[in-house]
Tab-separated table of C-alpha atoms and ligand atoms in Angstrom:
chain	number	residue	atom	x	y	z
T	18	MET	CA	116.646	120.143	115.002
T	19	ASN	CA	119.460	120.414	117.515
T	20	MET	CA	121.874	117.669	116.546
T	21	LYS	CA	124.115	117.990	119.607
T	22	MET	CA	124.811	114.745	121.483
T	23	THR	CA	122.010	115.060	124.036
T	24	SER	CA	120.769	112.366	126.400
T	25	ARG	CA	117.780	112.061	124.062
T	26	SER	CA	119.970	111.309	121.096
T	27	LEU	CA	122.058	108.939	123.196
T	28	SER	CA	119.001	107.028	124.331
T	29	ARG	CA	117.743	107.092	120.764
T	30	ALA	CA	120.952	105.435	119.606
T	31	ALA	CA	120.697	102.850	122.379
T	32	LEU	CA	117.081	102.153	121.516
T	33	ALA	CA	117.962	101.857	117.862
T	34	SER	CA	120.534	99.188	118.596
T	35	THR	CA	118.024	97.250	120.666
T	36	LEU	CA	115.304	97.534	118.064
T	37	LEU	CA	117.583	96.540	115.258
T	38	ALA	CA	118.860	93.538	117.097
T	39	ALA	CA	115.322	92.569	118.026
T	40	ALA	CA	113.983	93.158	114.553
T	41	LEU	CA	116.686	91.444	112.614
T	42	GLY	CA	117.877	88.873	115.069
T	43	ALA	CA	121.306	89.769	113.795
T	44	SER	CA	123.832	92.449	114.421
T	45	LEU	CA	123.785	95.321	111.982
T	46	VAL	CA	126.196	98.198	112.205
T	47	LEU	CA	124.553	101.477	113.073
T	48	VAL	CA	125.926	104.266	110.961
T	49	THR	CA	125.791	107.431	112.993
T	50	SER	CA	127.576	110.729	112.748
T	51	ALA	CA	129.348	112.434	115.631
T	52	ASP	CA	126.168	114.333	116.521
T	53	GLY	CA	124.169	111.100	116.921
T	54	ALA	CA	122.142	111.355	113.717
T	55	ALA	CA	122.177	108.237	111.583
T	56	SER	CA	123.705	108.669	108.145
T	57	THR	CA	121.902	105.986	106.166
T	58	LEU	CA	118.189	105.565	105.489
T	59	GLY	CA	117.915	102.155	107.147
T	60	ALA	CA	119.777	103.135	110.302
T	61	ALA	CA	117.855	106.414	110.557
T	62	ALA	CA	114.507	104.622	110.222
T	63	ALA	CA	115.547	102.012	112.786
T	64	GLN	CA	115.924	104.707	115.453
T	65	SER	CA	112.152	104.823	115.692
T	66	GLY	CA	111.715	101.078	115.164
T	67	ARG	CA	110.890	101.487	111.484
T	68	TYR	CA	112.439	100.148	108.308
T	69	PHE	CA	113.473	101.767	105.043
T	70	GLY	CA	113.291	99.539	101.981
T	71	ALA	CA	113.641	99.386	98.225
T	72	ALA	CA	112.193	97.293	95.422
T	73	VAL	CA	114.999	95.196	94.006
T	74	ALA	CA	115.310	93.458	90.642
T	75	ALA	CA	117.215	90.163	90.529
T	76	GLY	CA	118.753	91.159	87.194
T	77	LYS	CA	120.563	94.060	88.880
T	78	LEU	CA	122.289	92.118	91.635
T	79	GLY	CA	125.405	92.019	89.469
T	80	ASP	CA	125.563	95.833	89.219
T	81	SER	CA	128.062	96.939	91.853
T	82	THR	CA	126.841	100.553	92.124
T	83	TYR	CA	123.295	99.299	92.665
T	84	VAL	CA	124.315	96.641	95.184
T	85	ASN	CA	126.562	99.027	97.124
T	86	ILE	CA	123.692	101.458	97.620
T	87	LEU	CA	121.289	98.647	98.459
T	88	ASN	CA	123.626	97.183	101.057
T	89	ARG	CA	124.505	100.544	102.590
T	90	GLU	CA	121.139	102.287	102.748
T	91	PHE	CA	118.244	99.836	102.967
T	92	ASN	CA	117.164	97.287	105.580
T	93	MET	CA	114.003	96.004	103.867
T	94	VAL	CA	113.702	94.550	100.370
T	95	THR	CA	110.753	93.923	98.051
T	96	ALA	CA	111.187	91.817	94.907
T	97	GLU	CA	110.044	94.101	92.085
T	98	ASN	CA	108.660	91.283	89.909
T	99	GLU	CA	110.223	88.007	91.006
T	100	MET	CA	107.635	86.816	93.550
T	101	LYS	CA	104.608	87.573	91.388
T	102	TRP	CA	102.356	84.826	90.052
T	103	ASP	CA	103.774	84.775	86.501
T	104	ALA	CA	107.296	84.432	87.905
T	105	THR	CA	106.600	81.851	90.605
T	106	GLU	CA	104.091	79.543	88.875
T	107	PRO	CA	104.717	79.794	85.121
T	108	ASN	CA	102.801	76.548	84.539
T	109	PRO	CA	99.962	75.230	86.680
T	110	GLY	CA	101.352	73.534	89.766
T	111	GLN	CA	104.946	74.034	88.594
T	112	PHE	CA	106.727	76.481	90.826
T	113	SER	CA	109.831	78.473	90.038
T	114	TYR	CA	111.530	80.339	92.843
T	115	GLY	CA	115.009	80.962	91.419
T	116	ASN	CA	114.955	84.747	91.123
T	117	GLY	CA	112.775	85.280	94.185
T	118	ASP	CA	115.153	83.162	96.239
T	119	ARG	CA	118.127	85.043	94.805
T	120	ILE	CA	116.735	88.345	96.095
T	121	LEU	CA	115.714	86.812	99.428
T	122	ASN	CA	119.158	85.297	99.941
T	123	HIS	CA	120.850	88.589	99.133
T	124	ALA	CA	118.583	90.383	101.601
T	125	VAL	CA	118.949	87.869	104.400
T	126	SER	CA	122.685	87.427	104.019
T	127	ASN	CA	123.080	91.198	104.281
T	128	GLY	CA	120.902	91.515	107.396
T	129	LYS	CA	117.809	92.847	105.640
T	130	ARG	CA	114.196	91.737	105.895
T	131	MET	CA	111.821	91.054	103.005
T	132	ARG	CA	108.375	92.230	102.063
T	133	GLY	CA	106.693	89.643	99.831
T	134	HIS	CA	105.027	91.066	96.710
T	135	ALA	CA	102.467	89.904	95.655
T	136	LEU	CA	100.465	86.690	96.083
T	137	LEU	CA	97.384	87.644	94.057
T	138	TRP	CA	97.180	90.464	91.523
T	139	TYR	CA	95.065	90.728	88.399
T	140	GLN	CA	98.199	91.849	86.493
T	141	GLN	CA	101.164	89.582	85.865
T	142	GLU	CA	98.998	86.486	86.137
T	143	PRO	CA	100.602	83.689	84.127
T	144	GLY	CA	98.872	83.108	80.792
T	145	TRP	CA	97.268	79.866	81.971
T	146	ALA	CA	95.607	81.629	84.905
T	147	GLN	CA	94.479	84.544	82.720
T	148	ARG	CA	92.516	82.019	80.701
T	149	MET	CA	90.754	80.564	83.763
T	150	GLU	CA	87.500	81.495	85.476
T	151	GLY	CA	85.191	80.310	88.267
T	152	SER	CA	85.853	77.513	90.718
T	153	GLY	CA	88.846	76.178	88.790
T	154	LEU	CA	90.515	79.564	89.035
T	155	ARG	CA	89.557	79.957	92.705
T	156	GLN	CA	91.216	76.654	93.465
T	157	ALA	CA	94.317	77.653	91.487
T	158	MET	CA	94.458	81.006	93.314
T	159	MET	CA	94.293	79.442	96.770
T	160	ASN	CA	96.816	76.784	95.823
T	161	HIS	CA	99.129	79.527	94.597
T	162	VAL	CA	98.812	81.481	97.853
T	163	THR	CA	99.387	78.365	99.931
T	164	GLN	CA	102.361	77.125	97.926
T	165	VAL	CA	104.218	80.416	97.649
T	166	ALA	CA	103.577	81.489	101.246
T	167	SER	CA	104.682	78.009	102.378
T	168	HIS	CA	107.857	78.158	100.307
T	169	TYR	CA	108.807	81.454	101.975
T	170	LYS	CA	107.400	80.533	105.380
T	171	GLY	CA	109.246	82.179	108.236
T	172	LYS	CA	111.253	84.425	105.928
T	173	ILE	CA	108.859	87.216	104.997
T	174	TYR	CA	108.150	90.197	107.238
T	175	ALA	CA	104.932	91.102	105.421
T	176	TRP	CA	103.158	89.770	102.347
T	177	ASP	CA	101.107	91.808	99.941
T	178	VAL	CA	98.506	89.054	99.902
T	179	VAL	CA	96.227	90.914	97.513
T	180	ASN	CA	97.325	93.781	95.282
T	181	GLU	CA	95.153	96.394	93.554
T	182	ALA	CA	91.718	94.783	93.884
T	183	PHE	CA	89.754	98.047	94.104
T	184	ALA	CA	88.495	100.123	91.180
T	185	ASP	CA	89.675	103.645	90.411
T	186	GLY	CA	87.106	106.403	90.286
T	187	GLY	CA	84.198	107.121	92.552
T	188	SER	CA	82.575	103.736	93.040
T	189	GLY	CA	84.628	102.657	96.036
T	190	GLY	CA	84.013	99.106	94.846
T	191	ARG	CA	86.034	96.224	93.551
T	192	ARG	CA	87.816	96.191	90.215
T	193	ASP	CA	86.482	93.694	87.712
T	194	SER	CA	88.904	90.850	87.035
T	195	ASN	CA	88.804	87.114	86.690
T	196	LEU	CA	89.903	86.958	90.326
T	197	GLN	CA	86.961	89.100	91.430
T	198	ARG	CA	84.540	87.073	89.350
T	199	THR	CA	85.350	83.965	91.423
T	200	GLY	CA	83.288	85.572	94.225
T	201	ASN	CA	83.534	88.623	96.448
T	202	ASP	CA	85.051	86.574	99.264
T	203	TRP	CA	88.244	85.859	97.288
T	204	ILE	CA	90.228	88.430	99.246
T	205	GLU	CA	89.375	87.050	102.672
T	206	ALA	CA	89.919	83.500	101.408
T	207	ALA	CA	93.392	84.529	100.255
T	208	PHE	CA	94.219	86.108	103.629
T	209	ARG	CA	93.079	82.987	105.480
T	210	ALA	CA	95.135	80.740	103.203
T	211	ALA	CA	98.189	82.961	103.666
T	212	ARG	CA	97.840	82.963	107.468
T	213	ALA	CA	97.539	79.186	107.542
T	214	ALA	CA	100.627	78.811	105.336
T	215	ASP	CA	102.846	81.356	107.123
T	216	PRO	CA	101.489	82.424	110.495
T	217	GLY	CA	104.556	84.571	111.188
T	218	ALA	CA	104.159	86.920	108.232
T	219	LYS	CA	102.149	90.100	108.495
T	220	LEU	CA	99.425	90.049	105.876
T	221	CYS	CA	98.802	93.255	103.903
T	222	TYR	CA	96.340	94.581	101.365
T	223	ASN	CA	98.230	96.857	98.926
T	224	ASP	CA	96.922	99.455	96.444
T	225	TYR	CA	97.582	102.771	94.652
T	226	ASN	CA	95.593	106.018	94.395
T	227	THR	CA	94.689	105.386	98.009
T	228	ASP	CA	97.045	107.990	99.398
T	229	GLY	CA	94.377	110.460	100.447
T	230	ILE	CA	90.836	110.082	101.736
T	231	ASN	CA	88.862	109.279	98.594
T	232	ALA	CA	86.239	106.817	97.372
T	233	LYS	CA	88.793	104.126	96.611
T	234	SER	CA	90.647	104.349	99.920
T	235	THR	CA	87.321	104.490	101.761
T	236	GLY	CA	86.192	101.309	100.019
T	237	ILE	CA	89.375	99.636	101.246
T	238	TYR	CA	88.948	101.155	104.702
T	239	ASN	CA	85.476	99.625	104.926
T	240	MET	CA	86.820	96.243	103.841
T	241	VAL	CA	89.571	96.340	106.471
T	242	ARG	CA	87.102	97.377	109.173
T	243	ASP	CA	84.830	94.508	108.163
T	244	PHE	CA	87.743	92.037	108.135
T	245	LYS	CA	88.860	93.136	111.580
T	246	SER	CA	85.353	92.838	113.006
T	247	ARG	CA	84.947	89.318	111.613
T	248	GLY	CA	88.424	88.110	112.502
T	249	VAL	CA	89.689	87.816	108.926
T	250	PRO	CA	93.471	87.840	109.400
T	251	ILE	CA	94.716	91.175	108.063
T	252	ASP	CA	97.636	92.953	109.731
T	253	CYS	CA	98.602	95.793	107.449
T	254	VAL	CA	97.635	98.035	104.569
T	255	GLY	CA	100.154	99.100	101.945
T	256	PHE	CA	99.923	102.547	100.367
T	257	GLN	CA	101.903	102.418	97.139
T	258	SER	CA	102.303	106.189	96.897
T	259	HIS	CA	103.234	106.599	93.240
T	260	LEU	CA	102.992	110.390	93.389
T	261	THR	CA	103.658	113.479	91.304
T	262	ASN	CA	104.874	116.696	92.943
T	263	SER	CA	103.096	116.230	96.248
T	264	ALA	CA	101.160	113.912	98.491
T	265	PRO	CA	97.472	114.674	99.075
T	266	GLY	CA	96.935	117.155	101.928
T	267	ASP	CA	95.179	114.473	103.955
T	268	TYR	CA	97.902	111.853	103.446
T	269	GLN	CA	98.736	111.583	107.144
T	270	ALA	CA	95.068	111.639	108.178
T	271	ASN	CA	94.387	108.811	105.761
T	272	LEU	CA	97.242	106.691	107.166
T	273	GLN	CA	95.988	107.458	110.653
T	274	ARG	CA	92.405	106.383	110.005
T	275	PHE	CA	93.622	102.988	108.824
T	276	ALA	CA	96.019	102.715	111.772
T	277	ASP	CA	93.070	103.409	114.066
T	278	LEU	CA	91.450	100.230	112.753
T	279	GLY	CA	94.280	98.306	114.410
T	280	VAL	CA	96.385	97.561	111.348
T	281	GLU	CA	99.953	98.540	110.582
T	282	VAL	CA	100.312	100.960	107.672
T	283	GLN	CA	103.257	100.751	105.299
T	284	ILE	CA	104.342	102.964	102.412
T	285	THR	CA	105.153	100.266	99.918
T	286	GLU	CA	106.140	101.640	96.493
T	287	LEU	CA	107.078	105.275	96.976
T	288	ASP	CA	108.253	107.259	93.980
T	289	ILE	CA	107.541	110.924	93.274
T	290	ALA	CA	107.858	112.625	89.902
T	291	GLY	CA	107.907	116.375	89.271
T	292	SER	CA	109.932	119.429	90.190
T	293	ASN	CA	108.709	119.463	93.808
T	294	MET	CA	109.642	115.862	94.454
T	295	ALA	CA	112.359	116.618	97.018
T	296	ASN	CA	109.937	118.514	99.266
T	297	ALA	CA	107.245	115.909	98.760
T	298	TYR	CA	109.593	113.123	99.853
T	299	GLY	CA	110.203	115.018	103.086
T	300	ALA	CA	106.481	115.489	103.651
T	301	VAL	CA	105.654	111.820	103.035
T	302	THR	CA	108.392	110.709	105.420
T	303	ARG	CA	107.229	113.115	108.128
T	304	ALA	CA	103.664	111.841	107.727
T	305	CYS	CA	104.786	108.254	108.282
T	306	MET	CA	106.880	109.277	111.301
T	307	ALA	CA	103.825	111.002	112.782
T	308	VAL	CA	101.690	107.859	112.635
T	309	THR	CA	102.690	105.443	115.360
T	310	ARG	CA	101.631	102.390	113.386
T	311	CYS	CA	103.416	103.455	110.189
T	312	ALA	CA	106.029	100.700	110.161
T	313	GLY	CA	108.220	101.836	107.305
T	314	ILE	CA	108.747	103.148	103.814
T	315	THR	CA	109.855	101.360	100.643
T	316	THR	CA	110.888	103.196	97.473
T	317	TRP	CA	110.048	101.495	94.171
T	318	GLY	CA	113.618	101.134	92.960
T	319	ILE	CA	116.954	102.649	93.946
T	320	ARG	CA	118.292	104.944	91.183
T	321	ASP	CA	116.240	106.992	88.747
T	322	THR	CA	117.459	104.682	86.007
T	323	ASP	CA	115.969	101.693	87.834
T	324	SER	CA	112.483	103.188	87.940
T	325	TRP	CA	109.487	101.796	86.043
T	326	ARG	CA	108.597	105.488	85.474
T	327	GLY	CA	111.163	105.908	82.725
T	328	GLY	CA	112.442	109.479	82.356
T	329	GLU	CA	110.542	110.843	85.372
T	330	ASN	CA	113.493	110.595	87.783
T	331	PRO	CA	111.282	109.868	90.793
T	332	LEU	CA	113.759	108.158	93.149
T	333	LEU	CA	116.324	109.151	95.802
T	334	PHE	CA	119.509	108.420	93.807
T	335	ASP	CA	120.391	109.660	90.343
T	336	GLY	CA	121.492	107.391	87.525
T	337	ASN	CA	125.085	107.513	88.762
T	338	GLY	CA	124.086	106.507	92.260
T	339	ASN	CA	124.490	109.986	93.773
T	340	LYS	CA	122.195	111.081	96.585
T	341	LYS	CA	119.605	113.659	95.495
T	342	ALA	CA	118.104	116.514	97.529
T	343	ALA	CA	115.125	114.251	98.168
T	344	TYR	CA	117.458	111.793	99.885
T	345	ASN	CA	118.608	114.460	102.332
T	346	ASN	CA	115.033	115.476	103.105
T	347	VAL	CA	114.078	111.874	103.824
T	348	LEU	CA	117.134	111.300	106.009
T	349	THR	CA	116.454	114.479	108.000
T	350	ALA	CA	112.823	113.471	108.552
T	351	LEU	CA	113.817	109.959	109.655
T	352	ASN	CA	116.378	111.349	112.083
T	353	ALA	CA	113.827	113.758	113.542
T	354	ALA	CA	111.305	111.024	114.386
T	355	ASN	CA	110.467	110.258	117.978
T	356	PRO	CA	112.614	107.395	119.199
T	357	THR	CA	109.611	105.333	120.141
T	358	THR	CA	108.821	102.028	118.610
T	359	PRO	CA	105.808	102.277	116.254
T	360	THR	CA	104.808	98.641	116.352
T	361	THR	CA	106.365	95.572	117.749
T	362	PRO	CA	108.751	94.694	114.940
T	363	THR	CA	108.233	90.981	114.739
T	364	THR	CA	110.955	88.707	113.537
T	365	PRO	CA	109.386	86.198	111.204
T	366	THR	CA	109.441	82.855	112.916
T	367	THR	CA	111.300	79.981	111.372
T	368	PRO	CA	109.358	76.943	112.474
T	369	THR	CA	111.324	73.776	112.057
T	370	THR	CA	108.487	71.534	110.967
T	371	PRO	CA	105.583	72.182	108.615
T	372	THR	CA	102.397	73.479	110.111
T	373	THR	CA	99.805	70.918	110.923
T	374	PRO	CA	96.663	72.983	110.584
T	375	THR	CA	94.805	71.275	113.366
T	376	THR	CA	92.503	73.459	115.351
T	377	PRO	CA	91.831	71.892	118.717
T	378	THR	CA	89.487	74.146	120.590
T	379	THR	CA	89.878	74.570	124.300
T	380	PRO	CA	86.661	74.391	126.296
T	381	THR	CA	84.600	77.516	126.434
T	382	THR	CA	84.313	78.823	129.963
T	383	PRO	CA	80.969	79.727	131.485
T	384	ASN	CA	79.857	83.292	131.102
T	385	PRO	CA	81.233	85.207	134.095
T	386	GLY	CA	80.191	88.668	133.031
T	387	GLY	CA	78.294	88.825	129.817
T	388	CYS	CA	80.629	87.019	127.444
T	389	THR	CA	82.484	83.823	126.708
T	390	ALA	CA	85.853	83.261	125.067
T	391	SER	CA	87.126	80.218	123.247
T	392	VAL	CA	90.568	79.536	121.799
T	393	SER	CA	91.412	77.768	118.547
T	394	LEU	CA	95.001	76.814	118.063
T	395	ASN	CA	97.113	76.442	114.949
T	396	PRO	CA	100.284	74.879	116.382
T	397	TRP	CA	103.633	73.890	114.976
T	398	THR	CA	106.812	72.716	116.640
T	399	GLY	CA	108.028	75.647	118.674
T	400	GLY	CA	105.128	78.022	118.093
T	401	PHE	CA	101.469	78.628	117.458
T	402	VAL	CA	98.786	81.049	116.381
T	403	ALA	CA	95.816	81.311	118.740
T	404	THR	CA	92.515	82.737	117.565
T	405	VAL	CA	90.223	83.802	120.382
T	406	LYS	CA	86.512	84.124	119.746
T	407	VAL	CA	84.672	86.497	122.079
T	408	THR	CA	80.912	85.967	122.169
T	409	ALA	CA	78.462	88.299	123.881
T	410	GLY	CA	75.827	86.762	126.166
T	411	ALA	CA	72.222	87.863	126.389
T	412	SER	CA	73.187	91.552	126.409
T	413	ALA	CA	75.398	93.534	124.054
T	414	LEU	CA	78.986	94.228	125.080
T	415	ASP	CA	80.416	97.727	125.215
T	416	GLY	CA	84.003	96.712	125.923
T	417	TRP	CA	85.417	93.357	126.980
T	418	ARG	CA	88.415	91.801	128.671
T	419	VAL	CA	89.744	88.301	128.123
T	420	THR	CA	92.175	86.545	130.422
T	421	THR	CA	94.219	83.740	128.946
T	422	VAL	CA	96.513	81.439	130.857
T	423	LEU	CA	99.419	80.191	128.774
T	424	PRO	CA	101.242	76.951	129.560
T	425	ALA	CA	104.730	77.242	131.062
T	426	GLY	CA	107.298	78.147	128.418
T	427	ALA	CA	104.777	79.704	126.012
T	428	ALA	CA	105.066	83.428	125.260
T	429	VAL	CA	103.121	85.893	123.135
T	430	THR	CA	105.231	87.467	120.381
T	431	ASN	CA	102.683	89.283	118.233
T	432	ALA	CA	98.978	90.077	118.480
T	433	TRP	CA	96.162	91.562	116.444
T	434	SER	CA	92.722	93.002	117.178
T	435	ALA	CA	93.308	93.309	120.946
T	436	THR	CA	95.909	94.791	123.256
T	437	ASN	CA	97.649	92.635	125.811
T	438	THR	CA	99.087	93.055	129.252
T	439	GLY	CA	101.793	90.487	129.832
T	440	THR	CA	103.200	87.930	127.455
T	441	THR	CA	103.588	84.794	129.601
T	442	GLY	CA	101.475	82.995	132.173
T	443	THR	CA	98.295	84.992	132.803
T	444	VAL	CA	97.876	87.432	129.908
T	445	THR	CA	94.961	89.863	129.803
T	446	TRP	CA	93.501	91.199	126.579
T	447	ALA	CA	91.388	94.295	126.032
T	448	ASN	CA	89.270	95.174	123.026
T	449	VAL	CA	90.459	97.799	120.554
T	450	ASP	CA	88.105	100.564	119.425
T	451	TYR	CA	86.535	98.894	116.446
T	452	ASN	CA	85.618	95.630	118.223
T	453	ARG	CA	84.511	97.184	121.498
T	454	SER	CA	80.799	96.731	120.714
T	455	VAL	CA	79.506	93.226	120.204
T	456	ALA	CA	75.759	92.713	119.807
T	457	ALA	CA	73.981	90.183	122.043
T	458	GLY	CA	74.824	86.672	120.926
T	459	GLN	CA	77.322	87.895	118.337
T	460	SER	CA	81.068	87.310	118.211
T	461	THR	CA	84.304	89.020	117.375
T	462	GLU	CA	87.799	87.550	117.186
T	463	PHE	CA	91.325	88.519	118.063
T	464	GLY	CA	94.518	86.559	117.733
T	465	PHE	CA	98.065	86.198	118.805
T	466	GLN	CA	101.167	84.369	117.800
T	467	GLY	CA	103.409	82.735	120.336
T	468	THR	CA	106.521	80.708	120.846
T	469	GLY	CA	106.568	77.463	122.788
T	470	ASN	CA	103.714	75.012	123.141
T	471	GLY	CA	100.292	76.663	123.125
T	472	GLN	CA	98.274	73.490	123.749
T	473	GLY	CA	95.918	73.919	126.678
T	474	ILE	CA	95.575	77.712	126.737
T	475	THR	CA	92.506	78.563	128.840
T	476	SER	CA	90.423	81.712	128.500
T	477	THR	CA	87.787	83.625	130.425
T	478	CYS	CA	85.865	86.684	129.322
T	479	ALA	CA	84.328	89.604	131.189
T	480	ALA	CA	82.383	92.621	130.028
T	481	SER	CA	84.078	95.892	130.925
Y	5	G3I	O1	111.373	90.183	81.807
Y	5	G3I	C1	110.822	90.555	80.548
Y	5	G3I	C2	111.835	90.472	79.455
Y	5	G3I	O2	112.253	89.147	79.313
Y	5	G3I	C3	111.216	91.012	78.165
Y	5	G3I	O3	112.189	91.037	77.181
Y	5	G3I	C4	110.684	92.413	78.368
Y	5	G3I	C5	109.995	92.947	77.119
Y	5	G3I	O4	108.938	93.811	77.435
Y	5	G3I	O5	109.751	92.388	79.429
Y	5	G3I	C6	110.288	91.968	80.650
Y	5	G3I	O6	109.280	91.961	81.598
Y	5	G3I	C7	108.867	93.230	82.100
Y	5	G3I	C8	109.035	93.224	83.594
Y	5	G3I	O7	108.521	94.409	84.139
Y	5	G3I	C9	110.491	93.082	84.023
Y	5	G3I	O8	111.215	94.189	83.591
Y	5	G3I	C10	107.417	93.431	81.717
Y	5	G3I	O9	107.281	93.563	80.318
Y	5	G3I	C11	106.897	94.665	82.423
Y	5	G3I	O10	105.500	94.751	82.203
Y	5	G3I	C12	107.160	94.584	83.894
Y	5	G3I	O11	106.720	95.769	84.495
Y	5	G3I	C13	106.532	95.701	85.884
Y	5	G3I	C14	105.112	96.097	86.215
Y	5	G3I	O12	104.949	96.102	87.625
Y	5	G3I	C15	104.118	95.133	85.636
Y	5	G3I	O13	102.848	95.670	85.703
Y	5	G3I	C16	107.494	96.679	86.529
Y	5	G3I	O14	108.826	96.225	86.336
Y	5	G3I	C17	107.202	96.797	88.025
Y	5	G3I	O15	107.951	97.848	88.550
Y	5	G3I	C18	105.738	97.094	88.230
Y	5	G3I	O16	105.484	97.130	89.615
Y	5	G3I	C19	104.150	97.487	89.970
Y	5	G3I	C20	103.858	96.778	91.276
Y	5	G3I	O17	104.096	95.390	91.146
Y	5	G3I	C21	102.426	97.028	91.730
Y	5	G3I	N1	102.150	98.448	91.790
Y	5	G3I	C22	102.482	99.196	90.590
Y	5	G3I	C23	103.922	98.978	90.198
Y	5	G3I	C24	104.301	99.836	89.029
Y	5	G3I	O18	103.581	99.488	87.886
C-alpha cells in the first residue's frame, strides 16, 4: 500500500477523528505516523469506524506493562471473567459488581468502550444456579439478565446476552444444559429481557467453532434469521475465533452471510496458536475489514502470558509486552481498510431515569397499500425504543415501506431490521432482504432507538 500522504489518507484521518468523537463522545488522541497510517491498533481500526479490543482481567490492572499496552493500543474492553454469572450473582439475588465495575471504570476513564460478557452461559454459573432446573431456574436466569443489564445500563456497547448455547459436531442443534432444559425459547426470552433493561446496548449471540460455514454456525444462522423475522431483538453475532494456524477458508463468507441477515458481526475472542499465527492474524483482520458490518475485533488477552491458552503464545504481544510479527500484520490490515464506516457506531445512551417499560401503542393506520404498521414504544426520559409491526393485508407483501412521523425534537439514533431515510420528522423505512416477504395476514417487526420524546409517533405502511 502506498503510504504517502494522499488526499485519501488525509480524508481517512479526518473521518477517523469524526468517527472516534462520535463513537466515544470524548476526545481521543489519534496516533498517526507522518505518512498518515495510524500506529496503534485502536486508532487504526477507528479509521474505518471499527474498534480494536482486548479481554481484560481486573487482577492485572495493577501491572504497569499490561496497563500501558491496554491504554495505548485498545479502544474496546471485555471483562474476561468479571461480568459472568458466578462473579456478579454469587448468591441468589445478591449482586456483586466490584471487579466488573473496576474494569468498566478503567475503560471509560481512558476513553474506551465496553463489550459486556456474558449474561447467560452454561459455564461459570454460580453453584446455586447449577443446582437449579425448570421454572425456578428460568426465573433466576431472567432476573439475572435484567439485574446485570440494568446495573450497566447505558454503559455497554454490546452484550453477549447468550454465550455458547449450540452443540459442537454435526447436529446444528442446541447444547444440552440446565439453561436449555428450561425451554427452547430461553435465548429469545433473554434477548427480550436484555433489551428491556438496556435498550441502548447492542445484543449479541456469541459462540466458538462457528468461524467457518459448518453445521454449528448454520444452526446459529438459522436462529438469527428466525429471530430477525419475528422481531426478537438481536443486533450482533460474536465469532470467538479461538484458532490454530489459520482461519477456515470460508471465514469471510461466513461473516458475510450473517451480516446479510442484518446483524453486526464482531470477532470477540481472537487468539491464534501455531507457527503460522502471524499470517493468520493478518488474514482474519482482512476478512473483517472486507465485511462492511464487521464492527471490530477483540483479542482474548493482551500478552501471551495473559492467555487462557497457557504455553501456546497466541496473542499479539509477548510476555515482556513486545509487539510480535502478528501485531504488525494486524496493524497493516487495519490501516489498509477502506475509510468507510461499517455500521453506525452507536454511543450507548445514558438515560437519566430508569426505564418504565410501558408500551403505549399508537393507532394502526388503515391499509393504504396492502399493509398496516403499528408502533409500540418503550420510553424513558430523554429517549425511547420504538418497535414497528408491519402486517400484510389480504395479499402477501414482496417489499414494504413504512413512513413514520416523529414528534419535534425526537431523532433516530440506531435501527434494526429496516433501513431508514432521514432521522427526524418524516422518516421512511424500507425492508431489508430477509423480511421483504410477508405472507398475507402475517407480520414482521423492525425497531429503532431515538433520543427525545417518542410519544405520538405515527406510522403508515405501503407495499412496494
Ligand atoms: O479466580 C479463581 C482463583 O481464586 C482460584 O484460585 C483459581 C484456581 O483454579 O481459579 C480462579 O478462577 C479461574 C478463572 O478463570 C480466573 O482466572 C477459573 O478456575 C478458570 O476456570 C477461569 O477460566 C476462564 C474460563 O473462561 C472459564 O471457562 C478463563 O479465565 C477465561 O479466559 C475463559 O474465557 C472463555 C470465555 O468466557 C468464553 N469463550 C471461551 C473462553 C476461553 O475458555
